[in-house]
Tab-separated table of C-alpha atoms in Angstrom:
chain	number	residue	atom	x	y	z
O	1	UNK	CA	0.000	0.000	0.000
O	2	UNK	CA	2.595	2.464	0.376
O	3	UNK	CA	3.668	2.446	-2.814
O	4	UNK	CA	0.635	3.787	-4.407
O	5	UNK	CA	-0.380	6.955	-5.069
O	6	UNK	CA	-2.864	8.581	-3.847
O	7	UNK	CA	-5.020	11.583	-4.962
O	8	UNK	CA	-7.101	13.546	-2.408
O	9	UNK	CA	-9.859	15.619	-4.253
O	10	UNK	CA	-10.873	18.826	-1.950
O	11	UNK	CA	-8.224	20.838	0.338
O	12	UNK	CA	-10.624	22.313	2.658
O	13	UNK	CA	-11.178	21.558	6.351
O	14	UNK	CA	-10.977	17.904	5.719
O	15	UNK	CA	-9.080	16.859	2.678
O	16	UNK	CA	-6.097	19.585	3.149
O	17	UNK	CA	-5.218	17.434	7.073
O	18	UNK	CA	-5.540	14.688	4.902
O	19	UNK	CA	-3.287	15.263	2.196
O	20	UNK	CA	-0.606	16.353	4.648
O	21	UNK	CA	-0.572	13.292	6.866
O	22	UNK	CA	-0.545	10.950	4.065
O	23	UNK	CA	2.051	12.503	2.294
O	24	UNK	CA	4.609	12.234	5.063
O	25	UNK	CA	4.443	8.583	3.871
O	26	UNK	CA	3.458	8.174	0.401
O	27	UNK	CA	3.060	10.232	-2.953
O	28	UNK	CA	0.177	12.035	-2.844
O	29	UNK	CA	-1.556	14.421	-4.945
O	30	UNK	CA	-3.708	17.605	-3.434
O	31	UNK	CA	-6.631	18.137	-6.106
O	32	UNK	CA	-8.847	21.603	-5.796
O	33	UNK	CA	-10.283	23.411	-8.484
O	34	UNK	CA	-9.779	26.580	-6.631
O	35	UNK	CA	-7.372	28.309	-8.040
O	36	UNK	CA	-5.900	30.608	-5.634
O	37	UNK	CA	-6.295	27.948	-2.874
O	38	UNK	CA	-3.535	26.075	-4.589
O	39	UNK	CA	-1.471	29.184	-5.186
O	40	UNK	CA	-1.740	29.896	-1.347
O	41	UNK	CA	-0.678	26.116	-0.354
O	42	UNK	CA	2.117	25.982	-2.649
O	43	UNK	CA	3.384	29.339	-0.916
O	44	UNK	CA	2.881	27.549	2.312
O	45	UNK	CA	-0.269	29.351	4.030
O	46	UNK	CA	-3.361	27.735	4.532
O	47	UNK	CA	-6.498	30.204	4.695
O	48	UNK	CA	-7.961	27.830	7.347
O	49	UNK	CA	-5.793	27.970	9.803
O	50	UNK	CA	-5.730	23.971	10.335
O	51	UNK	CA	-2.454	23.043	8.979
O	52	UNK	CA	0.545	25.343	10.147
O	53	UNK	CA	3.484	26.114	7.415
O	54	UNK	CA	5.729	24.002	8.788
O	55	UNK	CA	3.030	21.005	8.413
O	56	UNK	CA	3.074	21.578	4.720
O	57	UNK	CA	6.531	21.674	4.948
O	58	UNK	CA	7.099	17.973	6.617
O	59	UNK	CA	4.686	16.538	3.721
O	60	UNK	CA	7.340	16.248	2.239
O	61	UNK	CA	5.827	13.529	-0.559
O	62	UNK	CA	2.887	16.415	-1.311
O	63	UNK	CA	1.985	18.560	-4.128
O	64	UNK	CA	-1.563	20.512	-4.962
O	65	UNK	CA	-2.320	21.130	-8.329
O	66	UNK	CA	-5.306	21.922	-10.191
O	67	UNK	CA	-4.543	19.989	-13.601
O	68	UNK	CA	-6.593	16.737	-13.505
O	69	UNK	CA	-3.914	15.527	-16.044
O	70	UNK	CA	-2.067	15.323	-12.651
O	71	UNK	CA	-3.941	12.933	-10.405
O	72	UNK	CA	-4.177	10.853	-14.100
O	73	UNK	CA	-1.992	8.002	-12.703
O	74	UNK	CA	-3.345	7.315	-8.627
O	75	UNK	CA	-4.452	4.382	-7.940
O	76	UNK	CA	-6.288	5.701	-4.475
O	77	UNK	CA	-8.799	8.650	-4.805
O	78	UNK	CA	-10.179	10.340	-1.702
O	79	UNK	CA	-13.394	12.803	-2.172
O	80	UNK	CA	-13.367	15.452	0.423
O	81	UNK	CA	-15.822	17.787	-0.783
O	82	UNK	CA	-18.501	19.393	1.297
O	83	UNK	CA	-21.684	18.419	1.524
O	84	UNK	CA	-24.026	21.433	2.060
O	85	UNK	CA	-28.323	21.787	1.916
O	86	UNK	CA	-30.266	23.526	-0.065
O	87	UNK	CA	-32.809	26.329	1.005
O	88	UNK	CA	-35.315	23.773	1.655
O	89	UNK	CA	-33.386	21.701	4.163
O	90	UNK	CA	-32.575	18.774	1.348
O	91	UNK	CA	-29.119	17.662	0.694
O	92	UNK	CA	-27.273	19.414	-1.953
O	93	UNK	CA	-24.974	16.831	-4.107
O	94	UNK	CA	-23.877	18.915	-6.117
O	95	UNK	CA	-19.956	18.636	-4.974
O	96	UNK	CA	-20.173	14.973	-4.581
O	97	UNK	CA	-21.380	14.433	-7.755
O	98	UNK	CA	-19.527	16.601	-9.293
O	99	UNK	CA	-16.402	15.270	-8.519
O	100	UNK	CA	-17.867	11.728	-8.715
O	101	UNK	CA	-18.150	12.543	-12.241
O	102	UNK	CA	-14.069	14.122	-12.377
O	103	UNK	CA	-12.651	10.935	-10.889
O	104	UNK	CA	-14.685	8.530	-12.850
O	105	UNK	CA	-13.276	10.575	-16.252
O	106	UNK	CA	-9.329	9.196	-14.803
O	107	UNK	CA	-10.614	5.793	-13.227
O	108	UNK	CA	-9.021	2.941	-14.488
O	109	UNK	CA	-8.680	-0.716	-13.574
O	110	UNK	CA	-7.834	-1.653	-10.005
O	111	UNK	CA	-8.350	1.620	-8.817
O	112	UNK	CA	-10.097	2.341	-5.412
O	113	UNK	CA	-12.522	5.527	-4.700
O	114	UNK	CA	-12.567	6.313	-0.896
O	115	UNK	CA	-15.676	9.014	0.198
O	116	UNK	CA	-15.201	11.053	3.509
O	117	UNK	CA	-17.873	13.623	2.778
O	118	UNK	CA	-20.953	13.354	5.363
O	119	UNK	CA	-23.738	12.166	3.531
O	120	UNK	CA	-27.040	9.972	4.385
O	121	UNK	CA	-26.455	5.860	4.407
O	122	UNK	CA	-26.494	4.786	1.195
O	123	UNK	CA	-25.804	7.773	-1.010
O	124	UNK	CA	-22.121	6.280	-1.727
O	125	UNK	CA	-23.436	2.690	-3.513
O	126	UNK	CA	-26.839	4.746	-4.675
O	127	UNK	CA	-25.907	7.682	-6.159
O	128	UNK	CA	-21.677	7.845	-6.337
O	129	UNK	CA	-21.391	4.561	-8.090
O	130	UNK	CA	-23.624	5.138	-10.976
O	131	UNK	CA	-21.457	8.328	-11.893
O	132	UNK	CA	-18.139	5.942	-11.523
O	133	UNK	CA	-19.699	3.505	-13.364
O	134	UNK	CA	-21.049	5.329	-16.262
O	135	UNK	CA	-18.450	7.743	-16.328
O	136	UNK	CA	-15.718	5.102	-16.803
O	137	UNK	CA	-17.464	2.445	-18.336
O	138	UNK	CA	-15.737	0.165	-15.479
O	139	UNK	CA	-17.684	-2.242	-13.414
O	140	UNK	CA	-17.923	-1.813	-9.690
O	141	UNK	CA	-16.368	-4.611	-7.782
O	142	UNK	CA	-15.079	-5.865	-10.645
O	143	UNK	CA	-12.719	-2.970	-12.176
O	144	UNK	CA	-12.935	-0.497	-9.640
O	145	UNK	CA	-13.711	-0.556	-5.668
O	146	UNK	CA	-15.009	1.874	-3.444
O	147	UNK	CA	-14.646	2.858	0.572
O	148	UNK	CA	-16.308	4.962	2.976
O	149	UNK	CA	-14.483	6.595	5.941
O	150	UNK	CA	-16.144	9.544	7.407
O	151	UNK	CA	-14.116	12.638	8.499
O	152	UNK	CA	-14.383	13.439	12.219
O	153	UNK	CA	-12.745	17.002	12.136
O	154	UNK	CA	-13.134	19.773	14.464
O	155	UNK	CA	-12.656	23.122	13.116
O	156	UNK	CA	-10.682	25.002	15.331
O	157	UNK	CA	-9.464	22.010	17.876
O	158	UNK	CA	-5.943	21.607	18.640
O	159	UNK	CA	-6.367	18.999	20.729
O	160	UNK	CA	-8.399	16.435	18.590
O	161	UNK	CA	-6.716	16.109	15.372
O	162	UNK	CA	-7.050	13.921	12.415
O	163	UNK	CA	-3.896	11.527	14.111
O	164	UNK	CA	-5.095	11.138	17.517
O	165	UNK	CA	-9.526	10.609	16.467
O	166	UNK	CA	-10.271	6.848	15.996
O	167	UNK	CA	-11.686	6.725	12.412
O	168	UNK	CA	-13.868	4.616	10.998
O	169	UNK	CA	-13.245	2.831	7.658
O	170	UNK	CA	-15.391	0.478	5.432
O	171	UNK	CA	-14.729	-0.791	1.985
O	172	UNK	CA	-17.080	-2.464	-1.136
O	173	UNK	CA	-15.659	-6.001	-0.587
O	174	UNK	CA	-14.358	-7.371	2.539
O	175	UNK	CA	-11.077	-7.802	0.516
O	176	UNK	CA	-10.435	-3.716	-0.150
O	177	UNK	CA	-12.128	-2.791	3.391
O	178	UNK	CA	-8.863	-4.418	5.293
O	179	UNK	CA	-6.738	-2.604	2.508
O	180	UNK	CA	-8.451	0.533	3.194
O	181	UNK	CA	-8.589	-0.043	6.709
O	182	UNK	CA	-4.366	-1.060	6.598
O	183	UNK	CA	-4.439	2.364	4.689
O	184	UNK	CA	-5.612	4.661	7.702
O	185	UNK	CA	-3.715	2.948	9.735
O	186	UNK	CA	-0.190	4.607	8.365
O	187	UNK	CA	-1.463	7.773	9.824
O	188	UNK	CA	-4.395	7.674	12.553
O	189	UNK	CA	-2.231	7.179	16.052
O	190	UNK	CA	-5.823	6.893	17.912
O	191	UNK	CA	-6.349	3.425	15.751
O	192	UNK	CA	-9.161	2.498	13.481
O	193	UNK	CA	-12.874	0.919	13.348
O	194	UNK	CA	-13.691	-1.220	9.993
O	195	UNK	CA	-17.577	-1.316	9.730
O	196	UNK	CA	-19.170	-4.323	8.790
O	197	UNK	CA	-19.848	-2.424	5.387
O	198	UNK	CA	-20.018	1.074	3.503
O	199	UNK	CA	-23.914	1.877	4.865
O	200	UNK	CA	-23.302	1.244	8.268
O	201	UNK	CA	-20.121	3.902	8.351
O	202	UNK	CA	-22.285	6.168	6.298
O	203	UNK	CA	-24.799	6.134	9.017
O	204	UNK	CA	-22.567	5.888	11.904
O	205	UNK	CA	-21.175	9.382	10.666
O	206	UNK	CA	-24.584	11.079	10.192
O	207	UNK	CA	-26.024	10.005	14.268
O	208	UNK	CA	-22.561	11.257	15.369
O	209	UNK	CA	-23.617	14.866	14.966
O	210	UNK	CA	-28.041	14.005	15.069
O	211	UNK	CA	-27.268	12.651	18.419
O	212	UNK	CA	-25.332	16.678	19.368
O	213	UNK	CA	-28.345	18.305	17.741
O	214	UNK	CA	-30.877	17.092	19.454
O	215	UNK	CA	-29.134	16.826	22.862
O	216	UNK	CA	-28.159	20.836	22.689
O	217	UNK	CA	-31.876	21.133	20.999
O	218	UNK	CA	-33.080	19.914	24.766
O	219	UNK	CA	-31.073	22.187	26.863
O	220	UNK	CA	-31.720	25.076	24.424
O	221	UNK	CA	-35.643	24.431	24.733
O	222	UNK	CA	-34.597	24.048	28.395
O	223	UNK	CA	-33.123	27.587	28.324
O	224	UNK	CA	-36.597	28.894	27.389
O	225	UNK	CA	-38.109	27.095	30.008
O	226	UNK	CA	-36.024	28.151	32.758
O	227	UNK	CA	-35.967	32.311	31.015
O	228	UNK	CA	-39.363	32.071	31.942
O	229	UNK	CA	-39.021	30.374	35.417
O	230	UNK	CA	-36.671	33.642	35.698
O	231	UNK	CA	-33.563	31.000	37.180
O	232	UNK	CA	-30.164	31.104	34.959
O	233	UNK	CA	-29.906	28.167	32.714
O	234	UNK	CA	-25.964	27.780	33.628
O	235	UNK	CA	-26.518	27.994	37.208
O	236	UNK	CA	-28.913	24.745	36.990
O	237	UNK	CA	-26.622	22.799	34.491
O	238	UNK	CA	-23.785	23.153	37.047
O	239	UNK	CA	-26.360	21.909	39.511
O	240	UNK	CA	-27.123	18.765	37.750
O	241	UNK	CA	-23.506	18.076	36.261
O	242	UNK	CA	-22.720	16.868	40.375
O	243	UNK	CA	-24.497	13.676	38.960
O	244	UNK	CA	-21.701	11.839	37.653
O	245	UNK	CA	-24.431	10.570	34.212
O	246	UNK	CA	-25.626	13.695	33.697
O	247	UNK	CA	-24.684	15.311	29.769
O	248	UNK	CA	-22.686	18.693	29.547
O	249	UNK	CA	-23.967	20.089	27.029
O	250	UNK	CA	-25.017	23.847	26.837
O	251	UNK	CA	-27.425	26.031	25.160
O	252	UNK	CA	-26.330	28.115	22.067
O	253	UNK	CA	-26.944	28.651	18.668
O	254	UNK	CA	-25.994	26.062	16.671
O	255	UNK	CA	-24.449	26.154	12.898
O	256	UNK	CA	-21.682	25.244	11.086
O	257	UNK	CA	-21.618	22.577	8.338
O	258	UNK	CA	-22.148	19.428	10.145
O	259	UNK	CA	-24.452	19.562	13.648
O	260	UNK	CA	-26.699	22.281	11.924
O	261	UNK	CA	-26.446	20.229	8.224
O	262	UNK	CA	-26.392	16.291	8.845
O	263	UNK	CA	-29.655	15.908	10.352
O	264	UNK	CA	-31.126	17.016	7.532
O	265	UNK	CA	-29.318	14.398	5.532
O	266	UNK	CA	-30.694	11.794	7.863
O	267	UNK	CA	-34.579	13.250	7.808
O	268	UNK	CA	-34.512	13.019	4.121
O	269	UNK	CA	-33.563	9.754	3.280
O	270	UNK	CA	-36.041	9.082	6.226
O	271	UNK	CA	-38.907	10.566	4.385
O	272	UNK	CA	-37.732	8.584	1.479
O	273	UNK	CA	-38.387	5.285	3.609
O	274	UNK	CA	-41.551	6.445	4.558
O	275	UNK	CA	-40.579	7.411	8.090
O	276	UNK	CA	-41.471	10.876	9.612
O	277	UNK	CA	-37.950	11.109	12.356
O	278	UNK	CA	-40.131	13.594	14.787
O	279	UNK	CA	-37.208	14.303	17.112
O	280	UNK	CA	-34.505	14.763	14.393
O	281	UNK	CA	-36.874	17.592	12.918
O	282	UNK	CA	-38.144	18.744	16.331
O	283	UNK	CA	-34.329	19.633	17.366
O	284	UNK	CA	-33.844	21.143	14.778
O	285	UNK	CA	-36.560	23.553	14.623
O	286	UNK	CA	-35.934	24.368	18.462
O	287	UNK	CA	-32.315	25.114	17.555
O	288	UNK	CA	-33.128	27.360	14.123
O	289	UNK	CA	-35.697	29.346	16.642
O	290	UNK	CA	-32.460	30.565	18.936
O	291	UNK	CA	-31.646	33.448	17.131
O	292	UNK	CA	-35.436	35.129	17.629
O	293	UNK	CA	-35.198	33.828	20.921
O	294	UNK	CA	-31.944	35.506	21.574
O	295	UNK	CA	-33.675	38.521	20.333
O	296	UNK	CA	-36.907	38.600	22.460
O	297	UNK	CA	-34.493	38.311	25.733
O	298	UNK	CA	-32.240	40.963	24.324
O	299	UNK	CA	-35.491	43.290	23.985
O	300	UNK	CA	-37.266	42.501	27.564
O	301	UNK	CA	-33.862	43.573	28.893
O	302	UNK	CA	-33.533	46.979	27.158
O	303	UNK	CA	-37.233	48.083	27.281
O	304	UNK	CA	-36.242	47.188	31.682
O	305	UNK	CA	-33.323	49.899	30.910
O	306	UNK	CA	-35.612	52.581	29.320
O	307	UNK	CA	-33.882	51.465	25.978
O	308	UNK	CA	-35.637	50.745	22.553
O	309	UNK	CA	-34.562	48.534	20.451
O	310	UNK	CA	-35.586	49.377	16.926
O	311	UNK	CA	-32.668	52.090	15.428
O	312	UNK	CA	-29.926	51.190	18.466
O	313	UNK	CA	-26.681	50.521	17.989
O	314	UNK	CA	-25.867	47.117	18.084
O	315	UNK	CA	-22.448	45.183	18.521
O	316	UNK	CA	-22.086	41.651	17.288
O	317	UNK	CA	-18.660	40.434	18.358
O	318	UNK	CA	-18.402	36.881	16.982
O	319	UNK	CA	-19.792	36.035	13.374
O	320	UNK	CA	-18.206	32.206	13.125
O	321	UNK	CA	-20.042	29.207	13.343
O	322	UNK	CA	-17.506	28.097	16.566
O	323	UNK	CA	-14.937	29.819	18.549
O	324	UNK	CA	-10.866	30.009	17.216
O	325	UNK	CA	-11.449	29.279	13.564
O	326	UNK	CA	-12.008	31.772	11.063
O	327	UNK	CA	-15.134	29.335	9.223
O	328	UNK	CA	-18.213	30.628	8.982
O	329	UNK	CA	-20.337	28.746	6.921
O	330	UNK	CA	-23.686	28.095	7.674
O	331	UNK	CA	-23.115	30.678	10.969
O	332	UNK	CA	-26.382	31.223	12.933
O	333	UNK	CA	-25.070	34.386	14.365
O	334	UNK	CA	-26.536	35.699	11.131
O	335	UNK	CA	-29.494	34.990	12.284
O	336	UNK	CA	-29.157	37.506	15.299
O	337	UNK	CA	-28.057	40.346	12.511
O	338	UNK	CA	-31.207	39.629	10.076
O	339	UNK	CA	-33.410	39.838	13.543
O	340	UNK	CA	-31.597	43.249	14.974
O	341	UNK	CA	-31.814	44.585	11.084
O	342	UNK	CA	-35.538	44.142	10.312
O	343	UNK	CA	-35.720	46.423	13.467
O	344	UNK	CA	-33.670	49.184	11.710
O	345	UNK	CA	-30.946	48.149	14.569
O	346	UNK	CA	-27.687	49.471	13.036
O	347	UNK	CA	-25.256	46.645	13.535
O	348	UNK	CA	-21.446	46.578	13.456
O	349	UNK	CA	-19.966	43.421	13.262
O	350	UNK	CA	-17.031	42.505	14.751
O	351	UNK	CA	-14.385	39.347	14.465
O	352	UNK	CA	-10.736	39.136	13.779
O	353	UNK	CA	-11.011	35.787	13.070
O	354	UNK	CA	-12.906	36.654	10.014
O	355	UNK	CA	-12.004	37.068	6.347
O	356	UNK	CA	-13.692	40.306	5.048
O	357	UNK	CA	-13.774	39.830	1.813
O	358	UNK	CA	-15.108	35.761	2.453
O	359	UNK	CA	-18.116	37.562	4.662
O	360	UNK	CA	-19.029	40.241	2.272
O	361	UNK	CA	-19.187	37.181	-0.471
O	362	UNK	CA	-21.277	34.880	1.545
O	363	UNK	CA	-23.675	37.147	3.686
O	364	UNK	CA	-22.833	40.801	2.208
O	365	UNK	CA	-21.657	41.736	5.669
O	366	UNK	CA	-19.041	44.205	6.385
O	367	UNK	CA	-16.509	43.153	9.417
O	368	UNK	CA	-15.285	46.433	11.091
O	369	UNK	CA	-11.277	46.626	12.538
O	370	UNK	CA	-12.307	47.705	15.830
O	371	UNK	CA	-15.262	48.572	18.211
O	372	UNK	CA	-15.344	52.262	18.845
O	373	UNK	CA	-15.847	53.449	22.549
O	374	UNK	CA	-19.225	55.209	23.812
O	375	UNK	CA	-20.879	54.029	20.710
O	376	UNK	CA	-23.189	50.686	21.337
O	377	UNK	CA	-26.857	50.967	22.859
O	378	UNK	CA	-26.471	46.882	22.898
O	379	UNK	CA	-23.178	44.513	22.861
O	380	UNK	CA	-23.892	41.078	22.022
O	381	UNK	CA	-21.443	38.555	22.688
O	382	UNK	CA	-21.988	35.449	20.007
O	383	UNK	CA	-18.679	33.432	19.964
O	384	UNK	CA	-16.421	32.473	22.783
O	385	UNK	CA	-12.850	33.640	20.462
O	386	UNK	CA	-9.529	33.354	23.015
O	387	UNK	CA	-9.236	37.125	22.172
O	388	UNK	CA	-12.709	38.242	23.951
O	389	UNK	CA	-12.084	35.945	26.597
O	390	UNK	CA	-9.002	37.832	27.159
O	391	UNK	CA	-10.923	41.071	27.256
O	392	UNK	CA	-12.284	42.450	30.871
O	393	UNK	CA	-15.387	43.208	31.196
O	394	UNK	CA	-14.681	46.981	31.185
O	395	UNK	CA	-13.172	46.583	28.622
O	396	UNK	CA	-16.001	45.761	26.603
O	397	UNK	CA	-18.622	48.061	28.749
O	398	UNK	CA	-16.228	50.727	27.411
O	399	UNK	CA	-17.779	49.741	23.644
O	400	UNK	CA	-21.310	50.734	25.348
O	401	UNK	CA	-23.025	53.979	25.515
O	402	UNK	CA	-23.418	55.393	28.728
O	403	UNK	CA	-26.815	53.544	29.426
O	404	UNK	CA	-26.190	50.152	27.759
O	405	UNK	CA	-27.067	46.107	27.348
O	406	UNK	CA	-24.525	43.475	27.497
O	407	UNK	CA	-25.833	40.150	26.501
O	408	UNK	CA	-23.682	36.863	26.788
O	409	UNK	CA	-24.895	34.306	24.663
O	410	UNK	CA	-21.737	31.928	25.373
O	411	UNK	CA	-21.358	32.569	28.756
O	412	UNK	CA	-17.997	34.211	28.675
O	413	UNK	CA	-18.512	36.080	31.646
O	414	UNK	CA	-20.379	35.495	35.400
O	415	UNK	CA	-24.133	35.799	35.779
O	416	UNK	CA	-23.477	39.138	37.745
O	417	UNK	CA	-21.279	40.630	35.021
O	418	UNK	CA	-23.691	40.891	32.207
O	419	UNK	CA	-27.202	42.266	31.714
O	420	UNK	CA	-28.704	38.711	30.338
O	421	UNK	CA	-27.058	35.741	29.047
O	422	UNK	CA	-28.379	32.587	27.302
């Protein structure tokens, strides 16, 4: 196995961790169709902050191109694209597919065709196989063989990294799942998990983050309960985490392109069955509600100060999906900005983390250098970054107007601190 080559298609948040690892032992080629995302690897910098230069450096058997003529001659493809939905909550394929139909126009003979994007069970034999098939004109599981191993990466984590997460593997026959298996095993220190076969990984993957969603759905609806019962939500969860069984998970709004995207995935192919999954979809609506949530708290608390909230000046400090990466797909602090601007709020947003030019793209939303003192009727804290944790709380009061609102929606600061907090 070490001898072949490998191609991984898609440098993003999964594929680029990927690439490097791998290519500390064999050849492998880094495939993107994004142009000046292969200019910026070869130069060393990698816009997502996962993989440091001196990573890309030690790969020292890696090169990224965007020339399919390159990745002509692997005999192992990887597909790392995303996996998004569309507007109406159904999976969009379009990636997949896409680049289902790119490999299958350089398969030949022998090859293997490994999927790591999240998708529902059964979408890799269903719908990725056809496209290999008729693309080629190869037969599958005679000519060509396929694997699933789902990615498990944590924007943003340090600490749990592609080497040290167990990952699961799975392959077409039970021939090429040990050689995929043997395959992840070069490079994942934490060890590996072969599923019985390619469905069963697929839908191991997709309850991973379901399972989140609805337990975060429960204490967000929780939340609610308890804003009524006028008792802080924290101070109770650190009640009941003294029972050594008891979840910690917290309230929060919750985005980002797998806990606020998979379930979706799951539902559909559900509804496809014939099945109805009533507390997949009930999670999820509680946890798309947040944001006007967020906002009704945020407006009992000003009216209490004498404070409207229609034409204030609001600051949003946080716009990514999680805290300490710069991603911000699928954010649901956007949610909060929509809500504060069909008030006429006027809202300055504010994130170092952030690319401008990437939010302006994706939500036409302009990311200001720094807050300006004595200007903000409400401050809004959205994402727990290392850099506003390191920031008193005077510090940010000194943002506010004289008469002001500080509201904490990831409890960065003590109950007594802030005016409200989630």
């Amino acid at each position: 196995m070490n001898n072949k080559k490998i191609s991984v298609i898609g440098l993003g948040y999964v594929g680029l961790p990927l690439a490097v690892e791998f290519g500390r032992k064999n050849t492998v080629i880094g495939y993107d169709i994004n142009q000046k995302r292969i200019d910026q690897l070869k130069k060393g910098f990698d816009k997502t902050l996962e993989i440091s230069k001196e990573e890309l450096k030690q790969a020292l058997n890696l090169c990224f191109t965007n020339d399919l003529k390159d990745i002509e001659d692997s005999q192992i493809y990887i597909i790392t694209v995303p996996t998004p939905i569309n507007n109406d909550n159904t999976p969009d394929l379009t990636f997949l597919k896409k680049s289902s139909e790119l490999v299958g126009s350089v398969l030949k003979k022998g090859n293997i065709v490994i999927y790591e994007s999240t998708v529902f069970p059964g979408a890799t034999e269903e719908i990725c196989v056809p496209i290999l098939e008729k693309i080629s004109g190869l037969s599958f599981n005679q000519e060509f063989y396929c694997g699933y191993s789902p990615e498990r990466i944590n924007p943003g984590d340090k600490k749990h990294r592609l080497r040290n997460i167990k990952k699961i593997t799975s392959g077409s026959t039970p021939e090429v799942a040990i050689e995929i298996d043997n395959l992840y095993q070069q490079i994942i220190v934490a060890g590996t998990h072969k599923a019985a076969s390619i469905k069963i990984a697929e839908a191991a993957k997709i309850i991973e983050n379901t399972q989140r969603d609805v337990n975060i759905a429960l204490i967000n609806e929780l939340a609610i309960i308890f804003d009524k019962l006028a008792i802080d939500t924290q101070s109770v969860l650190d009640a009941a985490g003294t029972k050594w069984n008891f979840l910690p998970f917290t309230p929060g709004l919750v985005g980002g392109h797998c806990i606020g995207v998979d379930p979706h995935y799951l539902a559909y192919k559900s509804f496809e069955l014939g099945h109805s999954p009533e507390i997949i979809l009930a999670g999820r609506r509680i946890n798309d509600s947040m944001g006007s949530h967020i906002i009704d708290q945020v407006s009992k608390i000003m009216i209490k100060k004498n404070k409207k909230i229609s034409n204030s000046n609001v600051l949003i400090m946080g716009l990514t999906f999680k805290e300490n990466c710069p991603d911000i797909r699928n954010t649901k602090v956007v949610d909060l900005i929509k809500e504060l601007t069909s008030l006429k709020c006027i809202v300055d947003v504010y994130d170092p983390w952030v690319d401008k030019n990437e939010a302006l793209t994706q939500y036409g939303i302009e990311i200001i250098d720094q807050p300006d003192k004595d200007k903000y009727d409400l401050i809004l804290l959205t994402v727990a970054h290392h850099v506003f944790k390191k920031l008193s709380i005077s510090q940010i009061k000194s943002f506010g107007k004289k008469t002001h609102v500080i509201y904490d929606v990831k409890y960065l600061f003590n109950e007594n601190q802030t005016d409200g907090r989630l």
